[in-house]
Amino acid sequence: MNITLKGEYQPFLSGIKELEKEVNVTLNDNGIPLTIEKNNDPETIIQYKDGQGSIYYEKEYQVYRSFGLFLEKAEAGHAFVWKESANFRSIGPMFDLSRNAVMRVDQFKSLFRKLALMGFNASMLYMEDTYEVKEYPYFGYMRGRYTEKELTELDDYANQLGIELIPCIQTLAHLEEFLKWDAMENIKDTRGVLLTENEATYEFLDKMIRAATKPFRSNRLHIGMDEAEELGRGIYLNKFGYKDRLNIMVEHLNRVTGITDKLELDVMMWSDMFIKLASESGDDQYDMSTEISGEMQEKIPDNVTLMYWDYFHTKKKDYQILINKHKKLGHTPAFAGGIWVWNTFATKYDLSLKTSEAALQASKEEGIQDVFVTLWGDDGNENNLYSAMLGLQLYAEHQYQKSIDQTEWYKRTRFCTGISVEQYLILSKLDVIPGVEKGNADQTNPSKFLLWQDVLLGLFDKHIEGLPISSHYEQLMQEIKSIRDPGAELDFIWNVPEKLAKVLAKKASVGVKLKAAYDQKDKETLKEISLELIPEIIQRVKDLRAAHKKQWLTINKPFGWEIIDIRYGGLVARLETAIERITDYLDGNIDAIEELEQERLPFNVNVEKSTGLGWSSYYYRMASPNVFFHVLPIY
């Protein structure tokens, strides 16, 4: 479509030109006239009539979404008027850049263009140690950290598209990857928590906060401070003696905000530690019976916005209860939901869309002003951020609508990403397999544990006995093949799910088959497994690794891929060992395969009471029950 811009378009020209890379549009003097004008009314109006279009906007960021909406709706050639208003002050995704995958700058730019079309006006970059602090060379060492120049480039580009980039860092816990270096022992309490009441710690934090905020225009900073359960229980305890965790946390927070106040920053932090410490157990942030005391209210600094995070509840009333508990701490909180791209190869749309819909409706009704959607990458970031785009579009639509028109949401997703809804939703089928009940809300990640578990040890085999897992994955592989669109920019991210389904069609149940054949002394089946089935699995695993490596290096910096490489290498090595063990048994070189003599127990003891098929958060637990590494209990 050819467009001729009119009116007050100059401030948006460079950003709109960037959108030419995403959508079928060319700016020239011979196109459809499209007038852009500021509207004092909070309502955005987009219309097309008599061969001419217009956009009336209140906030500048709305122009980019409006431009996309105009292109999408005017393509049919019919007159239309579209009106919408923003429900939140700011809304955007939080990208986890700390779990090995550090997105390439060029890929981030492509992503920002899509976010602008969707209608987002903010984004948080979650960086535990993946940015430069020049005074501390081990900070982000060999982790793919961004340079100051790279972050400035990202901020400039996002700003061009109306998106505020906000650094999201950690100033207390979740700093394991920095504190592991012996050079930092002088500021370490436990393996991931900083040593508070220690002047060297605050010298570090001053340098860190300045480095994290310098590249960005935004005066907002998220300082983290979540999940610091070990606070005061390591070196601190030895050095200063016992002190109540709440008091340690408040004193530390005041020291940190002393730094941020000097820099005139608006500070956000995760709320969970305050809610946990207010609960009866001291560790449950979702305890509906928790009462907020007056003493607790007084301890929360006025210059900090608490951010309530929740990706678990599926009922609006649960979010409303917990939002109101936060309000009792003094202020309406910010909110962070999530699209479940973590701890699995399968984006969990079955759970993510339910939790997000309930959370966003509650946020609108309870007056939440700032909403973010987290995309964590726990345990190696085996998934990818692009697979979450359908969920991100849902958040964008909630920004502009009172209730969601599913047809419009789906159409917008296709327009902004080039991918159909069916393609996104099929990703859930990697984990929603036979044995997972309809409507399951429990965490379950069979696509991950069935790939990485050892065929000789079969730690999860008890979970899938008697289930038609192989046929499910065989059919899923064919389904993914059939819906792919080779012409789409993002089609490449379906290569890994397709190859994974192909692996699991053979590997998922091989351990069950192997154990049964061994117990029955069925040597013909054992021979078939060793000579035909496992070699076929090895080749499919190699094909999967090649696809995964190509996807990773297309999206991310190379740092961190070595972890996934090691996992694939270990998997192939163990499959080769399985062939050797079976062959030695069949040839009479050993009297028994000791691994197969062992009784199979469920990995999760209560899996039968679950609506899922089990869960594990860590690769190393899936691969073996034996010791990968030894860590002292605290430090």
XYZ file of C-alpha atoms in Angstrom:
635
model
C 0.000 0.000 0.000
C 1.267 3.480 -0.894
C 0.765 6.198 1.744
C 1.273 9.959 1.566
C 1.637 11.432 5.047
C -0.069 14.765 5.806
C -0.479 17.003 8.824
C 1.712 16.787 11.927
C 3.657 13.715 10.847
C 7.262 14.944 10.990
C 7.979 13.834 14.619
C 6.933 10.305 13.616
C 8.465 10.087 10.160
C 11.656 8.231 11.096
C 9.726 5.709 13.205
C 7.088 5.127 10.537
C 9.823 4.609 7.948
C 11.222 1.863 10.170
C 7.805 0.191 10.111
C 8.153 -0.185 6.342
C 10.430 -3.129 7.251
C 7.502 -4.886 8.966
C 4.412 -4.206 6.910
C 3.462 -3.863 3.264
C 3.635 -0.091 2.970
C 5.632 2.479 1.021
C 5.738 6.177 1.832
C 5.665 8.344 -1.286
C 3.859 11.321 -2.827
C 1.391 9.227 -4.843
C -0.301 7.230 -2.127
C -3.445 7.393 -0.014
C -3.381 10.685 1.922
C -3.099 9.977 5.659
C -3.318 12.963 7.981
C -1.822 12.740 11.471
C -3.005 15.277 14.056
C -2.906 15.581 17.827
C -6.218 15.183 19.615
C -6.825 16.774 23.019
C -9.369 14.073 23.726
C -7.960 10.852 25.283
C -9.695 8.882 22.531
C -7.651 7.864 19.513
C -9.614 8.052 16.250
C -8.533 6.265 13.078
C -10.686 6.612 9.998
C -10.824 6.144 6.248
C -13.359 7.765 3.957
C -13.510 8.940 0.348
C -9.996 7.685 -0.368
C -8.412 9.589 2.526
C -7.370 8.624 6.010
C -6.726 10.353 9.319
C -5.284 9.577 12.731
C -6.134 11.710 15.760
C -3.972 10.799 18.739
C -3.431 11.898 22.343
C -0.096 10.236 23.212
C 2.740 10.028 20.710
C 3.288 6.264 21.079
C -0.304 5.683 19.908
C 0.603 6.874 16.409
C 2.540 3.702 15.553
C -0.257 1.340 16.566
C -2.737 3.612 14.794
C -0.636 3.579 11.632
C -0.716 -0.219 11.670
C -4.452 -0.304 12.352
C -5.041 2.036 9.429
C -3.045 -0.176 7.059
C -4.783 -3.317 8.308
C -8.321 -1.940 7.988
C -7.922 0.247 4.902
C -6.543 -2.641 2.878
C -10.095 -3.844 2.208
C -10.912 -0.455 0.647
C -14.041 0.135 2.781
C -14.738 3.234 4.830
C -14.328 2.789 8.595
C -14.007 4.653 11.882
C -12.049 3.029 14.750
C -11.910 4.520 18.234
C -9.942 3.399 21.291
C -8.531 4.761 24.548
C -5.584 3.660 26.696
C -6.415 1.895 29.954
C -2.937 2.013 31.493
C -0.261 4.675 31.769
C 2.414 2.240 30.612
C 2.369 -1.301 29.317
C 5.025 -3.541 27.863
C 7.000 -6.773 28.027
C 9.916 -7.540 30.329
C 12.629 -9.454 28.504
C 14.816 -11.793 30.553
C 18.378 -11.261 29.328
C 20.075 -13.017 32.228
C 19.434 -16.746 31.705
C 22.120 -17.286 29.024
C 20.198 -15.799 26.089
C 21.224 -12.182 25.432
C 19.316 -10.991 22.392
C 21.284 -9.511 19.509
C 20.836 -5.778 18.945
C 19.518 -6.245 15.400
C 16.914 -8.749 16.617
C 15.826 -6.397 19.371
C 15.224 -3.693 16.778
C 13.025 -6.058 14.791
C 11.164 -6.904 17.987
C 10.658 -3.239 18.901
C 9.062 -2.582 15.524
C 6.522 -5.314 16.200
C 5.882 -3.998 19.720
C 5.241 -0.512 18.330
C 2.689 -1.875 15.844
C 1.013 -3.762 18.695
C 0.733 -0.569 20.730
C 3.222 -0.953 23.582
C 4.840 2.131 25.052
C 7.337 0.556 27.452
C 9.650 -2.403 27.882
C 11.865 -3.578 30.723
C 15.242 -5.178 30.077
C 15.937 -7.650 32.882
C 19.709 -7.653 33.288
C 21.208 -9.222 36.406
C 24.798 -8.905 35.205
C 24.486 -8.569 31.439
C 25.564 -4.937 31.143
C 28.896 -3.219 31.637
C 30.097 -1.926 34.991
C 33.582 -0.910 33.993
C 34.961 -0.767 37.527
C 34.010 -4.447 37.995
C 35.386 -6.473 35.062
C 33.900 -9.750 36.347
C 30.394 -8.277 36.142
C 28.897 -10.113 33.169
C 32.273 -11.602 32.237
C 31.835 -14.060 29.324
C 28.073 -13.730 29.642
C 27.359 -11.676 26.509
C 26.851 -8.468 28.480
C 25.714 -5.372 26.586
C 28.134 -2.507 26.220
C 27.023 0.995 27.109
C 27.081 1.780 23.380
C 24.765 -1.154 22.575
C 22.243 -0.146 25.239
C 22.304 3.462 24.047
C 21.649 2.226 20.506
C 18.700 0.141 21.729
C 17.297 3.049 23.702
C 17.603 5.406 20.741
C 15.817 2.939 18.475
C 13.015 2.167 20.932
C 12.477 5.860 21.598
C 12.125 6.418 17.856
C 9.118 4.055 18.012
C 7.530 5.543 21.129
C 8.804 2.849 23.516
C 10.355 3.713 26.877
C 13.162 1.288 27.748
C 13.504 0.689 31.488
C 16.462 -1.121 33.030
C 15.406 -3.869 35.435
C 18.325 -4.955 37.616
C 19.019 -6.684 40.919
C 20.307 -4.852 43.961
C 20.049 -7.599 46.587
C 19.490 -11.203 45.409
C 19.649 -13.145 42.107
C 23.292 -12.188 41.613
C 24.712 -15.732 41.644
C 26.417 -15.344 38.281
C 28.395 -12.342 39.495
C 29.023 -13.426 43.067
C 30.399 -16.805 41.953
C 33.747 -15.153 41.183
C 36.144 -15.250 44.117
C 37.075 -11.648 43.312
C 33.672 -10.625 44.740
C 33.760 -12.458 48.062
C 33.997 -9.168 49.959
C 30.420 -8.250 49.005
C 28.765 -11.684 49.181
C 26.382 -12.832 51.924
C 25.118 -16.094 50.381
C 25.706 -17.506 46.907
C 23.234 -15.082 45.308
C 22.658 -12.349 47.912
C 24.735 -9.247 48.547
C 26.245 -8.596 51.958
C 24.244 -5.754 53.475
C 25.563 -3.304 56.098
C 28.884 -3.547 54.262
C 30.332 -0.359 52.765
C 32.023 -2.167 49.861
C 28.574 -3.425 48.835
C 27.172 0.093 48.594
C 30.200 1.346 46.672
C 29.488 -1.442 44.184
C 25.757 -0.646 44.053
C 26.457 3.016 43.370
C 28.649 2.132 40.388
C 26.193 -0.533 39.210
C 23.124 1.703 39.319
C 24.932 4.505 37.499
C 26.100 2.077 34.796
C 22.649 0.513 34.407
C 20.821 3.821 34.008
C 23.301 5.919 32.023
C 22.399 4.561 28.547
C 18.647 5.151 28.992
C 16.449 8.233 28.652
C 13.976 6.882 31.172
C 14.257 8.046 34.753
C 12.584 4.811 35.867
C 14.583 1.947 37.323
C 13.454 -1.447 38.577
C 15.760 -2.498 41.425
C 14.545 -6.108 41.785
C 14.956 -7.360 45.400
C 12.730 -10.402 44.916
C 13.153 -13.895 46.346
C 15.856 -12.884 48.839
C 14.933 -15.617 51.309
C 18.584 -16.213 52.228
C 19.041 -12.598 53.293
C 21.063 -12.295 56.499
C 21.648 -16.032 56.834
C 25.167 -16.479 55.464
C 28.278 -14.353 55.974
C 26.004 -11.643 57.381
C 24.931 -13.915 60.240
C 28.551 -14.726 61.060
C 29.610 -11.094 60.899
C 26.698 -9.169 62.394
C 24.618 -11.774 64.203
C 20.918 -12.483 63.855
C 18.569 -9.721 62.778
C 14.980 -9.888 61.554
C 14.920 -10.187 57.737
C 12.355 -7.425 57.365
C 14.547 -4.964 59.230
C 17.613 -5.943 57.189
C 15.642 -5.509 53.986
C 14.202 -2.118 54.914
C 17.600 -0.782 55.978
C 19.144 -2.037 52.738
C 16.319 -0.593 50.661
C 16.838 2.798 52.295
C 20.544 2.677 51.408
C 19.711 1.778 47.788
C 17.071 4.498 47.448
C 19.579 6.939 48.891
C 21.628 6.261 45.750
C 18.639 6.413 43.386
C 17.307 9.613 44.974
C 20.614 11.357 44.237
C 20.197 10.305 40.617
C 16.547 11.493 40.621
C 15.232 8.095 39.599
C 11.700 6.749 39.975
C 12.133 3.334 41.558
C 10.119 0.136 41.224
C 10.774 -3.134 43.035
C 9.206 -6.575 43.240
C 6.796 -6.788 46.164
C 7.067 -10.457 47.093
C 9.465 -10.145 50.023
C 7.205 -7.671 51.840
C 4.095 -9.760 51.242
C 5.899 -12.954 52.224
C 7.218 -11.444 55.441
C 3.702 -10.227 56.261
C 2.269 -13.723 55.821
C 1.842 -16.091 58.733
C 4.396 -18.529 57.332
C 6.822 -15.808 56.323
C 7.227 -17.233 52.821
C 3.891 -17.155 50.984
C 3.243 -14.115 48.803
C -0.102 -15.533 47.623
C -1.600 -16.280 51.047
C -5.133 -14.917 50.744
C -5.452 -14.653 54.535
C -2.406 -12.395 54.975
C -3.169 -9.227 56.923
C -1.045 -6.128 56.374
C -0.158 -4.584 59.712
C 0.265 -0.895 60.402
C 3.898 -1.587 61.296
C 4.468 -3.146 57.873
C 2.831 -0.165 56.146
C 5.160 2.239 57.923
C 8.241 0.337 56.770
C 7.555 0.708 53.033
C 9.341 3.825 51.695
C 7.106 6.340 49.916
C 9.591 6.733 47.076
C 9.260 3.124 45.829
C 6.536 1.616 43.624
C 5.898 -2.011 44.506
C 5.342 -4.380 41.591
C 3.060 -7.354 42.246
C 3.986 -10.347 40.080
C 1.662 -13.273 39.512
C 1.486 -15.804 36.665
C -0.433 -18.526 38.454
C -4.009 -17.576 39.287
C -6.800 -18.095 36.763
C -9.615 -16.240 38.587
C -10.051 -12.475 38.519
C -11.161 -12.346 42.158
C -7.829 -13.826 43.316
C -5.926 -11.007 41.615
C -8.312 -8.446 43.082
C -7.760 -9.784 46.606
C -3.990 -9.656 46.223
C -3.993 -6.228 44.559
C -5.965 -4.878 47.500
C -3.469 -6.373 49.948
C -0.802 -4.399 48.112
C -2.893 -1.247 48.321
C -2.837 -1.629 52.105
C 0.933 -1.200 51.913
C 0.298 2.410 50.940
C -0.030 2.660 47.172
C -1.679 1.031 44.178
C 0.991 -1.370 42.890
C 2.287 -1.912 39.403
C 1.524 -5.375 38.026
C 3.570 -7.984 36.154
C 1.981 -11.043 34.601
C 3.699 -13.597 32.429
C 3.605 -15.596 29.236
C 5.053 -18.982 30.154
C 8.048 -19.344 27.850
C 10.284 -20.600 30.656
C 11.383 -24.056 31.786
C 10.078 -25.685 28.640
C 10.399 -25.795 24.868
C 6.635 -25.227 24.697
C 5.120 -21.798 25.254
C 2.292 -22.612 27.630
C -0.583 -20.745 26.028
C -3.067 -23.081 27.704
C -2.148 -21.547 31.076
C -0.766 -18.156 30.032
C -3.897 -16.894 28.316
C -6.151 -17.845 31.262
C -3.940 -16.187 33.847
C -3.371 -13.100 31.687
C -7.049 -12.534 30.913
C -7.995 -12.705 34.600
C -5.070 -10.523 35.683
C -5.634 -7.816 33.084
C -9.349 -7.496 33.777
C -8.582 -7.215 37.494
C -5.856 -4.632 36.826
C -8.262 -2.426 34.869
C -10.967 -2.650 37.517
C -8.556 -1.983 40.383
C -6.927 1.102 38.854
C -3.489 -0.346 38.105
C -1.532 2.186 36.041
C 1.588 0.262 34.999
C 1.399 -3.265 33.579
C 4.223 -5.475 32.366
C 4.348 -9.018 31.037
C 7.387 -11.081 31.984
C 9.128 -13.492 29.638
C 11.495 -15.394 31.912
C 14.141 -17.764 30.599
C 14.686 -20.028 33.601
C 17.140 -22.921 33.328
C 18.945 -22.008 30.158
C 16.392 -20.223 27.967
C 15.731 -23.185 25.686
C 12.648 -21.437 24.292
C 12.647 -18.055 22.514
C 10.970 -14.688 23.006
C 9.248 -14.627 19.605
C 7.070 -17.578 20.573
C 5.265 -15.321 23.074
C 3.889 -12.850 20.496
C 0.271 -14.041 20.631
C 0.297 -13.465 24.386
C 1.935 -10.064 23.981
C -0.791 -9.055 21.551
C -3.389 -9.972 24.191
C -1.742 -7.529 26.613
C -1.674 -4.842 23.928
C -5.373 -5.290 23.174
C -6.232 -5.006 26.871
C -4.486 -1.644 26.862
C -7.041 -0.292 24.385
C -10.228 -2.303 24.951
C -12.572 -2.845 27.896
C -13.057 -6.443 26.835
C -11.321 -8.462 24.158
C -12.864 -9.225 20.794
C -11.134 -12.505 19.995
C -11.492 -12.049 16.235
C -9.808 -8.618 16.369
C -7.069 -9.920 18.679
C -6.304 -12.792 16.318
C -6.319 -10.527 13.250
C -3.986 -8.062 14.965
C -1.598 -10.866 15.874
C -1.393 -12.020 12.258
C -0.912 -8.454 11.018
C 1.781 -7.498 13.562
C 3.776 -10.740 13.465
C 2.983 -12.415 10.142
C 2.071 -15.635 11.998
C -1.357 -17.203 12.433
C -2.929 -17.848 15.825
C -3.058 -21.573 15.041
C 0.726 -21.628 14.733
C 1.208 -20.012 18.141
C -1.357 -22.208 19.884
C 0.126 -25.426 18.524
C 3.210 -24.798 20.669
C 1.217 -25.780 23.766
C 0.763 -29.264 22.333
C 4.401 -30.020 23.074
C 3.403 -30.145 26.762
C -0.344 -30.798 26.532
C 0.011 -34.477 25.732
C -1.873 -37.654 26.672
C -2.081 -37.758 30.455
C -2.474 -33.986 30.825
C -6.071 -33.257 31.744
C -8.174 -30.744 29.827
C -8.006 -27.349 31.527
C -4.807 -28.280 33.377
C -3.492 -25.395 35.483
C -0.590 -27.270 37.077
C 2.977 -26.696 35.980
C 3.992 -29.517 33.665
C 6.841 -29.644 31.151
C 7.106 -33.078 29.498
C 8.609 -31.613 26.313
C 11.687 -30.821 28.385
C 11.997 -33.742 30.757
C 11.207 -36.372 28.102
C 13.999 -34.942 25.944
C 16.701 -34.670 28.599
C 15.952 -37.678 30.801
C 18.352 -40.604 30.512
C 16.990 -43.667 28.712
C 18.750 -46.083 31.069
C 17.571 -44.334 34.240
C 14.040 -43.390 33.130
C 13.372 -40.892 35.921
C 10.022 -39.842 34.406
C 9.040 -43.132 32.803
C 6.546 -43.913 35.563
C 4.660 -40.754 34.561
C 3.940 -41.923 31.016
C 3.475 -45.677 31.272
C 0.617 -46.873 29.075
C 0.059 -43.508 27.406
C 0.168 -43.043 23.602
C 2.955 -40.460 23.814
C 4.836 -41.494 20.687
C 1.792 -41.261 18.424
C 0.956 -37.849 19.882
C 4.354 -36.444 18.976
C 4.333 -38.118 15.552
C 1.022 -36.460 14.776
C 2.206 -33.130 16.234
C 5.273 -33.163 13.997
C 2.999 -33.514 10.966
C 0.667 -30.768 12.243
C 3.537 -28.317 12.672
C 4.806 -29.114 9.195
C 1.383 -28.524 7.689
C 0.803 -25.072 9.189
C 4.225 -23.547 8.631
C 4.583 -20.575 6.286
C 8.059 -20.491 4.730
C 7.454 -16.927 3.540
C 6.927 -15.549 7.038
C 9.821 -13.792 8.774
C 9.293 -15.713 12.030
C 8.614 -19.119 10.490
C 12.108 -20.278 11.490
C 11.149 -20.519 15.176
C 8.844 -23.459 14.382
C 11.807 -25.488 13.167
C 12.835 -26.432 16.715
C 9.322 -27.537 17.818
C 8.991 -29.609 14.645
C 12.369 -31.289 15.167
C 11.670 -31.754 18.892
C 8.350 -33.483 18.169
C 10.227 -35.706 15.725
C 12.749 -36.667 18.433
C 10.083 -37.315 21.056
C 8.032 -39.440 18.674
C 10.864 -41.980 19.101
C 12.547 -41.064 22.372
C 9.672 -40.212 24.733
C 8.673 -43.821 25.388
C 11.904 -45.642 24.576
C 12.818 -45.989 28.252
C 9.480 -47.649 29.042
C 9.946 -50.002 26.086
C 13.540 -50.754 27.095
C 12.686 -51.536 30.714
C 9.774 -53.804 29.710
C 11.913 -55.726 27.212
C 14.680 -56.185 29.766
C 12.314 -57.365 32.506
C 10.767 -59.867 30.077
C 14.185 -60.952 28.804
C 12.969 -60.087 25.301
C 16.348 -60.061 23.587
C 14.929 -59.506 20.099
C 13.333 -56.235 21.200
C 16.502 -55.214 23.058
C 18.469 -55.867 19.870
C 16.028 -53.784 17.837
C 16.273 -50.939 20.355
C 20.077 -50.942 20.322
C 20.613 -51.443 16.597
C 17.733 -49.476 15.099
C 15.718 -47.338 17.499
C 18.441 -45.595 19.511
C 20.652 -44.864 16.459
C 17.581 -43.274 14.819
C 16.998 -41.190 17.955
C 20.642 -40.051 17.947
C 20.330 -38.810 14.361
C 17.103 -36.974 15.172
C 18.737 -35.381 18.231
C 21.603 -34.169 16.043
C 19.098 -32.639 13.611
C 17.316 -30.947 16.528
C 20.583 -29.570 17.889
C 21.474 -28.119 14.471
C 18.067 -26.406 14.224
C 18.288 -25.143 17.789
C 21.792 -23.764 17.281
C 20.728 -21.934 14.130
C 17.719 -20.438 15.943
C 19.829 -19.372 18.927
C 22.540 -17.703 16.864
C 19.926 -15.937 14.725
C 18.264 -14.403 17.789
C 20.937 -14.252 20.490
C 24.602 -13.597 21.093
C 26.649 -16.830 21.120
C 27.356 -16.701 24.864
C 25.173 -19.187 26.711
C 24.688 -21.535 23.781
C 27.549 -23.632 25.145
C 25.219 -24.749 27.962
C 22.652 -26.097 25.492
C 25.434 -27.581 23.370
C 26.674 -29.482 26.422
C 23.155 -30.768 27.087
C 22.821 -32.129 23.558
C 26.319 -33.574 23.719
C 25.507 -35.288 26.990
C 22.269 -36.653 25.586
C 24.003 -38.174 22.562
C 26.789 -39.596 24.729
C 24.296 -41.269 27.048
C 22.346 -42.711 24.112
C 25.610 -44.147 22.773
C 26.349 -45.588 26.221
C 22.884 -47.172 26.253
C 23.706 -48.960 22.988
C 26.986 -50.189 24.469
C 25.325 -51.393 27.684
C 22.610 -53.284 25.818
C 25.149 -54.768 23.396
C 27.396 -55.938 26.244
C 24.391 -57.606 27.855
C 23.264 -59.302 24.653
C 26.835 -60.464 23.908
C 27.176 -61.929 27.388
C 29.929 -59.540 28.466
C 27.838 -58.525 31.480
C 25.250 -60.543 33.350
C 22.875 -57.649 33.971
C 22.213 -54.032 33.088
C 22.192 -52.639 36.600
C 20.389 -49.435 35.628
C 17.465 -51.471 34.303
C 17.385 -53.666 37.407
C 16.268 -50.635 39.420
C 12.572 -50.168 40.215
C 10.976 -47.169 38.461
C 9.507 -44.579 40.850
C 7.688 -41.370 39.911
C 9.896 -38.287 39.839
C 7.084 -36.257 41.462
C 5.610 -38.415 44.192
C 2.143 -36.827 43.913
C 1.956 -36.751 40.124
C -1.195 -38.920 40.146
C -2.999 -36.183 42.100
C -1.945 -33.584 39.553
C -3.777 -32.630 36.364
C -0.400 -32.526 34.615
C 2.334 -35.091 34.007
C 4.933 -33.788 36.412
C 7.404 -30.938 36.581
C 11.070 -30.237 37.089
C 12.706 -26.817 37.000
C 16.238 -27.994 36.336
C 17.946 -29.860 33.522
C 20.504 -31.414 35.841
C 17.737 -33.049 37.871
C 16.116 -34.427 34.727
C 19.360 -35.864 33.402
C 20.423 -37.674 36.561
C 19.633 -38.192 40.260
C 23.372 -38.094 40.938
C 25.547 -35.128 41.887
C 26.344 -32.623 39.132
C 27.963 -30.218 41.549
C 28.103 -29.681 45.266
C 27.073 -26.408 46.832
C 27.255 -25.766 50.550
C 23.807 -25.135 52.039
C 24.215 -21.365 52.262
C 27.467 -19.907 50.902
